[in-house]
PDB file of C-alpha atoms and ligand atoms in Angstrom:
ATOM      1  CA  MET A 137       0.000   0.000   0.000  1.00  0.00           C
ATOM      2  CA  ASP A 138       0.983   3.584  -0.660  1.00  0.00           C
ATOM      3  CA  GLN A 139       4.013   2.748  -2.692  1.00  0.00           C
ATOM      4  CA  LEU A 140       3.266   5.492  -5.199  1.00  0.00           C
ATOM      5  CA  GLU A 141       6.320   7.606  -6.021  1.00  0.00           C
ATOM      6  CA  VAL A 142       5.430  11.269  -6.547  1.00  0.00           C
ATOM      7  CA  ARG A 143       7.862  13.237  -8.681  1.00  0.00           C
ATOM      8  CA  VAL A 144       7.462  17.008  -8.843  1.00  0.00           C
ATOM      9  CA  GLN A 145       8.824  18.478 -12.063  1.00  0.00           C
ATOM     10  CA  PRO A 146       7.835  20.781 -14.897  1.00  0.00           C
ATOM     11  CA  PRO A 147       5.916  19.042 -17.728  1.00  0.00           C
ATOM     12  CA  ASP A 148       8.781  19.269 -20.239  1.00  0.00           C
ATOM     13  CA  GLN A 149      11.209  17.671 -17.798  1.00  0.00           C
ATOM     14  CA  ALA A 150       8.697  14.932 -16.986  1.00  0.00           C
ATOM     15  CA  ALA A 151       8.274  14.280 -20.720  1.00  0.00           C
ATOM     16  CA  ARG A 152      12.040  14.068 -21.276  1.00  0.00           C
ATOM     17  CA  GLU A 153      12.684  11.798 -18.291  1.00  0.00           C
ATOM     18  CA  LEU A 154       9.829   9.454 -19.038  1.00  0.00           C
ATOM     19  CA  ALA A 155      10.705   9.287 -22.740  1.00  0.00           C
ATOM     20  CA  ALA A 156      14.302   8.455 -21.773  1.00  0.00           C
ATOM     21  CA  GLU A 157      13.086   5.696 -19.461  1.00  0.00           C
ATOM     22  CA  ILE A 158      10.852   4.257 -22.192  1.00  0.00           C
ATOM     23  CA  ALA A 159      13.666   4.496 -24.758  1.00  0.00           C
ATOM     24  CA  GLY A 160      16.030   2.609 -22.434  1.00  0.00           C
ATOM     25  CA  LEU A 161      13.484  -0.132 -21.883  1.00  0.00           C
ATOM     26  CA  ILE A 162      12.704  -0.437 -25.608  1.00  0.00           C
ATOM     27  CA  ARG A 163      16.416  -0.722 -26.443  1.00  0.00           C
ATOM     28  CA  ALA A 164      17.083  -3.283 -23.703  1.00  0.00           C
ATOM     29  CA  ARG A 165      14.232  -5.444 -24.985  1.00  0.00           C
ATOM     30  CA  ALA A 166      15.273  -5.064 -28.612  1.00  0.00           C
ATOM     31  CA  GLU A 167      18.803  -6.244 -27.772  1.00  0.00           C
ATOM     32  CA  GLU A 168      17.254  -9.493 -26.591  1.00  0.00           C
ATOM     33  CA  GLY A 169      15.079  -9.608 -29.708  1.00  0.00           C
ATOM     34  CA  LEU A 170      11.969  -9.138 -27.582  1.00  0.00           C
ATOM     35  CA  ALA A 171       8.963  -6.901 -28.048  1.00  0.00           C
ATOM     36  CA  PHE A 172       8.227  -4.014 -25.703  1.00  0.00           C
ATOM     37  CA  VAL A 173       4.560  -3.513 -24.901  1.00  0.00           C
ATOM     38  CA  LEU A 174       3.806   0.170 -24.411  1.00  0.00           C
ATOM     39  CA  GLY A 175       0.434   1.212 -22.995  1.00  0.00           C
ATOM     40  CA  LEU A 176      -0.802   4.580 -24.253  1.00  0.00           C
ATOM     41  CA  ALA A 177      -3.195   7.168 -22.879  1.00  0.00           C
ATOM     42  CA  THR A 178      -4.704   9.844 -25.095  1.00  0.00           C
ATOM     43  CA  GLY A 179      -5.645  13.398 -24.077  1.00  0.00           C
ATOM     44  CA  ARG A 180      -3.766  16.633 -23.519  1.00  0.00           C
ATOM     45  CA  THR A 181      -1.421  15.452 -20.783  1.00  0.00           C
ATOM     46  CA  PRO A 182       0.855  12.984 -22.634  1.00  0.00           C
ATOM     47  CA  LEU A 183       1.320  15.166 -25.743  1.00  0.00           C
ATOM     48  CA  GLY A 184       4.767  16.369 -24.616  1.00  0.00           C
ATOM     49  CA  LEU A 185       5.864  12.800 -23.920  1.00  0.00           C
ATOM     50  CA  TYR A 186       4.773  11.579 -27.350  1.00  0.00           C
ATOM     51  CA  ALA A 187       6.461  14.549 -29.040  1.00  0.00           C
ATOM     52  CA  GLU A 188       9.674  13.655 -27.218  1.00  0.00           C
ATOM     53  CA  LEU A 189       9.402   9.983 -28.205  1.00  0.00           C
ATOM     54  CA  ALA A 190       8.902  11.080 -31.818  1.00  0.00           C
ATOM     55  CA  ARG A 191      12.006  13.296 -31.530  1.00  0.00           C
ATOM     56  CA  LEU A 192      14.069  10.407 -30.154  1.00  0.00           C
ATOM     57  CA  HIS A 193      12.926   8.322 -33.113  1.00  0.00           C
ATOM     58  CA  ARG A 194      13.688  11.052 -35.655  1.00  0.00           C
ATOM     59  CA  GLU A 195      16.911  12.457 -34.271  1.00  0.00           C
ATOM     60  CA  GLU A 196      18.442   9.650 -32.247  1.00  0.00           C
ATOM     61  CA  GLY A 197      17.323   6.640 -34.218  1.00  0.00           C
ATOM     62  CA  LEU A 198      15.145   5.090 -31.493  1.00  0.00           C
ATOM     63  CA  SER A 199      13.535   2.173 -33.280  1.00  0.00           C
ATOM     64  CA  PHE A 200       9.931   1.229 -32.585  1.00  0.00           C
ATOM     65  CA  GLU A 201      10.170  -1.892 -34.691  1.00  0.00           C
ATOM     66  CA  HIS A 202       9.824  -4.109 -31.628  1.00  0.00           C
ATOM     67  CA  VAL A 203       7.187  -1.968 -29.913  1.00  0.00           C
ATOM     68  CA  VAL A 204       3.608  -3.140 -29.576  1.00  0.00           C
ATOM     69  CA  ALA A 205       1.363  -0.183 -28.758  1.00  0.00           C
ATOM     70  CA  VAL A 206      -1.747  -0.791 -26.676  1.00  0.00           C
ATOM     71  CA  ASN A 207      -4.390   1.838 -25.979  1.00  0.00           C
ATOM     72  CA  LEU A 208      -6.283   2.285 -22.745  1.00  0.00           C
ATOM     73  CA  ASP A 209      -9.634   3.130 -24.228  1.00  0.00           C
ATOM     74  CA  GLU A 210     -11.774   4.233 -27.168  1.00  0.00           C
ATOM     75  CA  TYR A 211     -15.110   5.941 -27.670  1.00  0.00           C
ATOM     76  CA  GLU A 212     -18.042   3.859 -28.863  1.00  0.00           C
ATOM     77  CA  GLY A 213     -19.990   4.490 -32.043  1.00  0.00           C
ATOM     78  CA  VAL A 214     -17.462   6.576 -33.939  1.00  0.00           C
ATOM     79  CA  GLU A 215     -16.393   6.114 -37.554  1.00  0.00           C
ATOM     80  CA  PRO A 216     -12.953   4.467 -37.700  1.00  0.00           C
ATOM     81  CA  ASP A 217     -11.478   7.416 -39.599  1.00  0.00           C
ATOM     82  CA  ASP A 218     -13.120  10.076 -37.461  1.00  0.00           C
ATOM     83  CA  PRO A 219     -10.241  12.297 -36.286  1.00  0.00           C
ATOM     84  CA  ARG A 220     -11.916  12.461 -32.871  1.00  0.00           C
ATOM     85  CA  SER A 221     -11.520   8.705 -32.324  1.00  0.00           C
ATOM     86  CA  PHE A 222      -8.631   7.719 -30.060  1.00  0.00           C
ATOM     87  CA  ARG A 223      -7.420   5.495 -32.909  1.00  0.00           C
ATOM     88  CA  ALA A 224      -6.967   8.522 -35.175  1.00  0.00           C
ATOM     89  CA  TRP A 225      -5.579  10.587 -32.294  1.00  0.00           C
ATOM     90  CA  THR A 226      -2.952   7.977 -31.455  1.00  0.00           C
ATOM     91  CA  ARG A 227      -1.877   7.746 -35.089  1.00  0.00           C
ATOM     92  CA  ALA A 228      -1.626  11.506 -35.396  1.00  0.00           C
ATOM     93  CA  HIS A 229       0.274  12.100 -32.173  1.00  0.00           C
ATOM     94  CA  LEU A 230       2.561   9.085 -31.993  1.00  0.00           C
ATOM     95  CA  LEU A 231       2.186   6.019 -34.203  1.00  0.00           C
ATOM     96  CA  ASP A 232       2.698   7.657 -37.610  1.00  0.00           C
ATOM     97  CA  ALA A 233       5.644   9.682 -36.293  1.00  0.00           C
ATOM     98  CA  VAL A 234       7.497   6.621 -34.965  1.00  0.00           C
ATOM     99  CA  GLY A 235       6.623   4.228 -37.778  1.00  0.00           C
ATOM    100  CA  VAL A 236       4.252   1.903 -35.917  1.00  0.00           C
ATOM    101  CA  PRO A 237       1.491   0.786 -38.316  1.00  0.00           C
ATOM    102  CA  VAL A 238      -1.906   1.071 -36.687  1.00  0.00           C
ATOM    103  CA  GLU A 239      -2.456  -2.628 -37.492  1.00  0.00           C
ATOM    104  CA  ARG A 240       0.318  -3.416 -35.007  1.00  0.00           C
ATOM    105  CA  ALA A 241      -1.439  -1.445 -32.281  1.00  0.00           C
ATOM    106  CA  LEU A 242      -4.103  -2.854 -30.018  1.00  0.00           C
ATOM    107  CA  ILE A 243      -6.849  -0.234 -30.071  1.00  0.00           C
ATOM    108  CA  PRO A 244     -10.559  -0.986 -29.737  1.00  0.00           C
ATOM    109  CA  PRO A 245     -12.285  -0.390 -33.075  1.00  0.00           C
ATOM    110  CA  PRO A 246     -14.603   2.581 -32.478  1.00  0.00           C
ATOM    111  CA  ASP A 247     -17.342   1.313 -34.795  1.00  0.00           C
ATOM    112  CA  LEU A 248     -18.169  -2.112 -33.344  1.00  0.00           C
ATOM    113  CA  ALA A 249     -21.700  -3.239 -32.560  1.00  0.00           C
ATOM    114  CA  VAL A 250     -22.285  -3.674 -28.833  1.00  0.00           C
ATOM    115  CA  ALA A 251     -22.254  -7.491 -28.973  1.00  0.00           C
ATOM    116  CA  ALA A 252     -18.995  -7.444 -30.912  1.00  0.00           C
ATOM    117  CA  GLU A 253     -17.486  -5.124 -28.297  1.00  0.00           C
ATOM    118  CA  VAL A 254     -17.923  -7.751 -25.602  1.00  0.00           C
ATOM    119  CA  ALA A 255     -16.095 -10.314 -27.716  1.00  0.00           C
ATOM    120  CA  TRP A 256     -13.406  -7.773 -28.568  1.00  0.00           C
ATOM    121  CA  CYS A 257     -12.819  -7.024 -24.866  1.00  0.00           C
ATOM    122  CA  ARG A 258     -12.368 -10.715 -24.066  1.00  0.00           C
ATOM    123  CA  ALA A 259     -10.011 -11.208 -26.993  1.00  0.00           C
ATOM    124  CA  PHE A 260      -8.063  -8.106 -25.948  1.00  0.00           C
ATOM    125  CA  GLU A 261      -7.386  -9.518 -22.465  1.00  0.00           C
ATOM    126  CA  GLU A 262      -6.247 -12.806 -24.028  1.00  0.00           C
ATOM    127  CA  ARG A 263      -4.025 -10.966 -26.480  1.00  0.00           C
ATOM    128  CA  LEU A 264      -2.413  -9.023 -23.629  1.00  0.00           C
ATOM    129  CA  ARG A 265      -1.702 -12.234 -21.765  1.00  0.00           C
ATOM    130  CA  ALA A 266      -0.185 -13.784 -24.901  1.00  0.00           C
ATOM    131  CA  LEU A 267       2.065 -10.731 -25.264  1.00  0.00           C
ATOM    132  CA  GLY A 268       3.255 -11.184 -21.683  1.00  0.00           C
ATOM    133  CA  GLY A 269       1.447  -8.096 -20.367  1.00  0.00           C
ATOM    134  CA  ILE A 270       2.067  -4.369 -20.638  1.00  0.00           C
ATOM    135  CA  ASP A 271       5.631  -3.323 -19.807  1.00  0.00           C
ATOM    136  CA  LEU A 272       4.856   0.320 -19.126  1.00  0.00           C
ATOM    137  CA  GLN A 273       1.476   2.027 -19.068  1.00  0.00           C
ATOM    138  CA  VAL A 274       1.173   5.793 -19.499  1.00  0.00           C
ATOM    139  CA  LEU A 275      -1.803   7.301 -17.658  1.00  0.00           C
ATOM    140  CA  GLY A 276      -3.525  10.646 -17.255  1.00  0.00           C
ATOM    141  CA  LEU A 277      -5.978  11.551 -14.502  1.00  0.00           C
ATOM    142  CA  GLY A 278      -9.547  12.573 -15.252  1.00  0.00           C
ATOM    143  CA  ARG A 279     -10.756  15.385 -13.039  1.00  0.00           C
ATOM    144  CA  ASN A 280     -13.151  12.906 -11.371  1.00  0.00           C
ATOM    145  CA  GLY A 281     -10.253  10.503 -10.745  1.00  0.00           C
ATOM    146  CA  HIS A 282     -10.847   8.188 -13.682  1.00  0.00           C
ATOM    147  CA  ILE A 283      -7.939   6.259 -15.147  1.00  0.00           C
ATOM    148  CA  GLY A 284      -8.608   5.034 -18.634  1.00  0.00           C
ATOM    149  CA  PHE A 285     -12.386   5.419 -18.683  1.00  0.00           C
ATOM    150  CA  ASN A 286     -12.771   3.682 -15.327  1.00  0.00           C
ATOM    151  CA  GLU A 287     -15.168   6.199 -13.872  1.00  0.00           C
ATOM    152  CA  PRO A 288     -15.865   6.530 -10.120  1.00  0.00           C
ATOM    153  CA  GLY A 289     -17.486   3.288  -8.919  1.00  0.00           C
ATOM    154  CA  SER A 290     -15.240   1.045 -11.028  1.00  0.00           C
ATOM    155  CA  ALA A 291     -14.237  -2.085  -9.142  1.00  0.00           C
ATOM    156  CA  ARG A 292     -10.664  -3.100  -8.350  1.00  0.00           C
ATOM    157  CA  GLU A 293     -11.387  -6.370 -10.199  1.00  0.00           C
ATOM    158  CA  SER A 294     -12.789  -4.743 -13.344  1.00  0.00           C
ATOM    159  CA  ARG A 295     -11.486  -5.912 -16.708  1.00  0.00           C
ATOM    160  CA  THR A 296     -11.644  -4.512 -20.225  1.00  0.00           C
ATOM    161  CA  ARG A 297     -15.292  -3.711 -20.865  1.00  0.00           C
ATOM    162  CA  ARG A 298     -17.912  -1.373 -22.227  1.00  0.00           C
ATOM    163  CA  VAL A 299     -18.667   1.534 -19.885  1.00  0.00           C
ATOM    164  CA  ARG A 300     -21.010   4.493 -19.677  1.00  0.00           C
ATOM    165  CA  LEU A 301     -19.109   7.774 -19.506  1.00  0.00           C
ATOM    166  CA  ALA A 302     -19.629   9.972 -16.444  1.00  0.00           C
ATOM    167  CA  PRO A 303     -21.360  13.353 -16.985  1.00  0.00           C
ATOM    168  CA  GLU A 304     -18.185  15.291 -16.092  1.00  0.00           C
ATOM    169  CA  THR A 305     -16.105  13.239 -18.553  1.00  0.00           C
ATOM    170  CA  ARG A 306     -18.584  14.009 -21.335  1.00  0.00           C
ATOM    171  CA  GLN A 307     -18.682  17.650 -20.282  1.00  0.00           C
ATOM    172  CA  ASP A 308     -14.887  17.854 -20.551  1.00  0.00           C
ATOM    173  CA  ALA A 309     -15.134  16.636 -24.156  1.00  0.00           C
ATOM    174  CA  VAL A 310     -17.777  19.103 -25.444  1.00  0.00           C
ATOM    175  CA  ASP A 311     -15.326  21.265 -27.368  1.00  0.00           C
ATOM    176  CA  THR A 312     -14.097  18.310 -29.389  1.00  0.00           C
ATOM    177  CA  TRP A 313     -17.603  17.057 -30.150  1.00  0.00           C
ATOM    178  CA  ASP A 314     -19.401  20.352 -30.825  1.00  0.00           C
ATOM    179  CA  GLY A 315     -21.614  20.279 -27.766  1.00  0.00           C
ATOM    180  CA  LEU A 316     -22.775  17.735 -25.232  1.00  0.00           C
ATOM    181  CA  ASP A 317     -25.246  15.982 -27.540  1.00  0.00           C
ATOM    182  CA  GLY A 318     -22.401  15.010 -29.852  1.00  0.00           C
ATOM    183  CA  VAL A 319     -20.207  13.445 -27.162  1.00  0.00           C
ATOM    184  CA  PRO A 320     -20.356   9.631 -27.174  1.00  0.00           C
ATOM    185  CA  THR A 321     -22.180   8.177 -24.189  1.00  0.00           C
ATOM    186  CA  HIS A 322     -20.172   4.929 -23.986  1.00  0.00           C
ATOM    187  CA  ALA A 323     -16.642   3.690 -24.445  1.00  0.00           C
ATOM    188  CA  ILE A 324     -14.437   0.614 -24.158  1.00  0.00           C
ATOM    189  CA  THR A 325     -11.779   0.792 -21.482  1.00  0.00           C
ATOM    190  CA  GLN A 326      -9.173  -1.444 -19.942  1.00  0.00           C
ATOM    191  CA  GLY A 327     -10.315  -2.328 -16.417  1.00  0.00           C
ATOM    192  CA  ILE A 328      -8.638  -1.387 -13.157  1.00  0.00           C
ATOM    193  CA  ALA A 329      -7.301  -4.936 -12.760  1.00  0.00           C
ATOM    194  CA  THR A 330      -5.997  -4.834 -16.338  1.00  0.00           C
ATOM    195  CA  ILE A 331      -4.196  -1.547 -15.701  1.00  0.00           C
ATOM    196  CA  LEU A 332      -2.746  -2.717 -12.384  1.00  0.00           C
ATOM    197  CA  GLU A 333      -1.224  -5.753 -14.115  1.00  0.00           C
ATOM    198  CA  ALA A 334       1.096  -3.529 -16.172  1.00  0.00           C
ATOM    199  CA  ARG A 335       4.654  -3.868 -14.882  1.00  0.00           C
ATOM    200  CA  ARG A 336       5.149  -0.095 -14.580  1.00  0.00           C
ATOM    201  CA  LEU A 337       2.554   2.648 -14.265  1.00  0.00           C
ATOM    202  CA  ARG A 338       3.542   6.201 -15.140  1.00  0.00           C
ATOM    203  CA  ALA A 339       0.800   8.744 -14.493  1.00  0.00           C
ATOM    204  CA  LEU A 340       1.069  12.418 -15.422  1.00  0.00           C
ATOM    205  CA  ALA A 341      -0.936  15.383 -14.136  1.00  0.00           C
ATOM    206  CA  PHE A 342      -0.125  18.993 -14.867  1.00  0.00           C
ATOM    207  CA  GLY A 343      -1.674  22.367 -14.148  1.00  0.00           C
ATOM    208  CA  LEU A 344      -4.049  23.919 -11.680  1.00  0.00           C
ATOM    209  CA  ALA A 345      -7.047  22.068 -13.128  1.00  0.00           C
ATOM    210  CA  LYS A 346      -5.596  18.799 -11.784  1.00  0.00           C
ATOM    211  CA  ARG A 347      -4.848  20.109  -8.275  1.00  0.00           C
ATOM    212  CA  ASP A 348      -7.997  18.835  -6.593  1.00  0.00           C
ATOM    213  CA  ILE A 349      -7.818  15.361  -8.113  1.00  0.00           C
ATOM    214  CA  VAL A 350      -4.095  15.013  -7.398  1.00  0.00           C
ATOM    215  CA  ARG A 351      -4.740  15.816  -3.729  1.00  0.00           C
ATOM    216  CA  ARG A 352      -7.643  13.360  -3.552  1.00  0.00           C
ATOM    217  CA  THR A 353      -5.616  10.659  -5.333  1.00  0.00           C
ATOM    218  CA  LEU A 354      -2.896  10.964  -2.714  1.00  0.00           C
ATOM    219  CA  GLU A 355      -5.056  11.477   0.363  1.00  0.00           C
ATOM    220  CA  GLU A 356      -8.393   9.697   0.025  1.00  0.00           C
ATOM    221  CA  PRO A 357      -8.828   6.032   0.942  1.00  0.00           C
ATOM    222  CA  VAL A 358      -7.866   3.640  -1.838  1.00  0.00           C
ATOM    223  CA  GLY A 359     -11.069   2.523  -3.528  1.00  0.00           C
ATOM    224  CA  PRO A 360     -13.531   2.877  -6.392  1.00  0.00           C
ATOM    225  CA  ARG A 361     -14.711   6.360  -5.364  1.00  0.00           C
ATOM    226  CA  ILE A 362     -11.476   7.761  -6.826  1.00  0.00           C
ATOM    227  CA  PRO A 363     -10.154   5.064  -9.208  1.00  0.00           C
ATOM    228  CA  ALA A 364      -6.765   6.818  -9.448  1.00  0.00           C
ATOM    229  CA  THR A 365      -6.167   5.915  -5.767  1.00  0.00           C
ATOM    230  CA  PHE A 366      -5.585   2.331  -6.959  1.00  0.00           C
ATOM    231  CA  LEU A 367      -2.225   3.532  -8.303  1.00  0.00           C
ATOM    232  CA  ARG A 368      -1.088   3.505  -4.672  1.00  0.00           C
ATOM    233  CA  GLU A 369      -1.433  -0.287  -4.600  1.00  0.00           C
ATOM    234  CA  HIS A 370       0.952  -0.872  -7.480  1.00  0.00           C
ATOM    235  CA  PRO A 371       4.561  -1.883  -6.707  1.00  0.00           C
ATOM    236  CA  ASP A 372       6.082   0.266  -9.480  1.00  0.00           C
ATOM    237  CA  ALA A 373       3.900   3.327  -9.987  1.00  0.00           C
ATOM    238  CA  ARG A 374       4.945   6.948 -10.349  1.00  0.00           C
ATOM    239  CA  LEU A 375       2.877  10.115 -10.491  1.00  0.00           C
ATOM    240  CA  CYS A 376       4.641  13.032 -12.181  1.00  0.00           C
ATOM    241  CA  VAL A 377       3.096  16.370 -11.262  1.00  0.00           C
ATOM    242  CA  ASP A 378       4.106  19.972 -11.695  1.00  0.00           C
ATOM    243  CA  GLU A 379       3.980  22.546  -8.891  1.00  0.00           C
ATOM    244  CA  PRO A 380       0.508  23.914  -9.815  1.00  0.00           C
ATOM    245  CA  ALA A 381      -1.003  20.406  -9.823  1.00  0.00           C
ATOM    246  CA  LEU A 382       0.476  19.836  -6.394  1.00  0.00           C
ATOM    247  CA  GLY A 383      -1.043  23.063  -5.114  1.00  0.00           C
ATOM    248  CA  ARG A 384       2.197  24.977  -5.047  1.00  0.00           C
ATOM    249  CA  GLY A 385       3.365  27.830  -7.234  1.00  0.00           C
TER     250      GLY A 385
HETATM  251  C1  LIG B 696      -7.403   8.881 -22.244  1.00  0.00           C
HETATM  252  C2  LIG B 696      -7.788   8.457 -20.903  1.00  0.00           C
HETATM  253  C3  LIG B 696      -8.190   9.440 -19.845  1.00  0.00           C
HETATM  254  C4  LIG B 696      -7.307  10.698 -19.790  1.00  0.00           C
HETATM  255  C5  LIG B 696      -7.816  11.651 -18.727  1.00  0.00           C
HETATM  256  C6  LIG B 696      -7.014  12.938 -18.688  1.00  0.00           C
HETATM  257  O1  LIG B 696      -7.011   7.772 -23.038  1.00  0.00           O
HETATM  258  O2  LIG B 696      -7.804   7.301 -20.661  1.00  0.00           O
HETATM  259  O3  LIG B 696      -8.173   8.787 -18.599  1.00  0.00           O
HETATM  260  O4  LIG B 696      -5.996  10.323 -19.518  1.00  0.00           O
HETATM  261  O5  LIG B 696      -9.149  11.964 -18.971  1.00  0.00           O
HETATM  262  O6  LIG B 696      -7.196  13.642 -19.899  1.00  0.00           O
HETATM  263  P1  LIG B 696      -6.335  14.942 -20.223  1.00  0.00           P
HETATM  264  O7  LIG B 696      -4.928  14.514 -20.336  1.00  0.00           O
HETATM  265  O8  LIG B 696      -6.870  15.439 -21.541  1.00  0.00           O
HETATM  266  O9  LIG B 696      -6.560  15.890 -19.086  1.00  0.00           O
END
């Protein structure tokens, strides 16, 4: 319990350090001829990290040939090419820049029928097991404490599944979807148990808007009310925050 390492640093430094850690792990695996399974979050927070990974690829020859990219979540009911899908977002902000074909990434298709989603979720968990699990999972924090789209109330034992998005999560997405009516109501997300099985968890939270949820993540009892508190149960988890997110500065 409470093994979470908290690192206070400006966002650009966090991006550089985490990218360097990921690069080291990718290279170590590649030397053994093994794949590295990298878990990706979407959203504003990891943009600096992905830009730095793309720079390492471009300027320092970091190869992603042995990287399998796995996403945390995806909206439901979106056209596969819709730029607002997490699939398109991940291509635009990382995969295309580092030469990982989207076919080599494990991302829920955004246009599946509900019944097919259930089968996809089961197959996804099996695929992860076959890959040997996620080596490092990047996470952001929702302002209600969600990780992935595990909204408040999500059980410690939850697995990859279809979920209903919380009102505040949909509200936070209105700009992207041209108003609340356009925001998808459901999504597929890795479960809490799925996320906690990753060997390393690296969560990022920057800016004043994350101050309240960072404090609650660190101080409130571990449990489904604030899913991000489950990070404190993981043996190799780190939360990188800047001074404003920590309530300083
Ligand atoms: C995105 C995801 C979410 C975000 C969280 C923070 O794939 O799973 O949990 O990480 O909502 O979003 P930003 O970074 O936009 O504040």
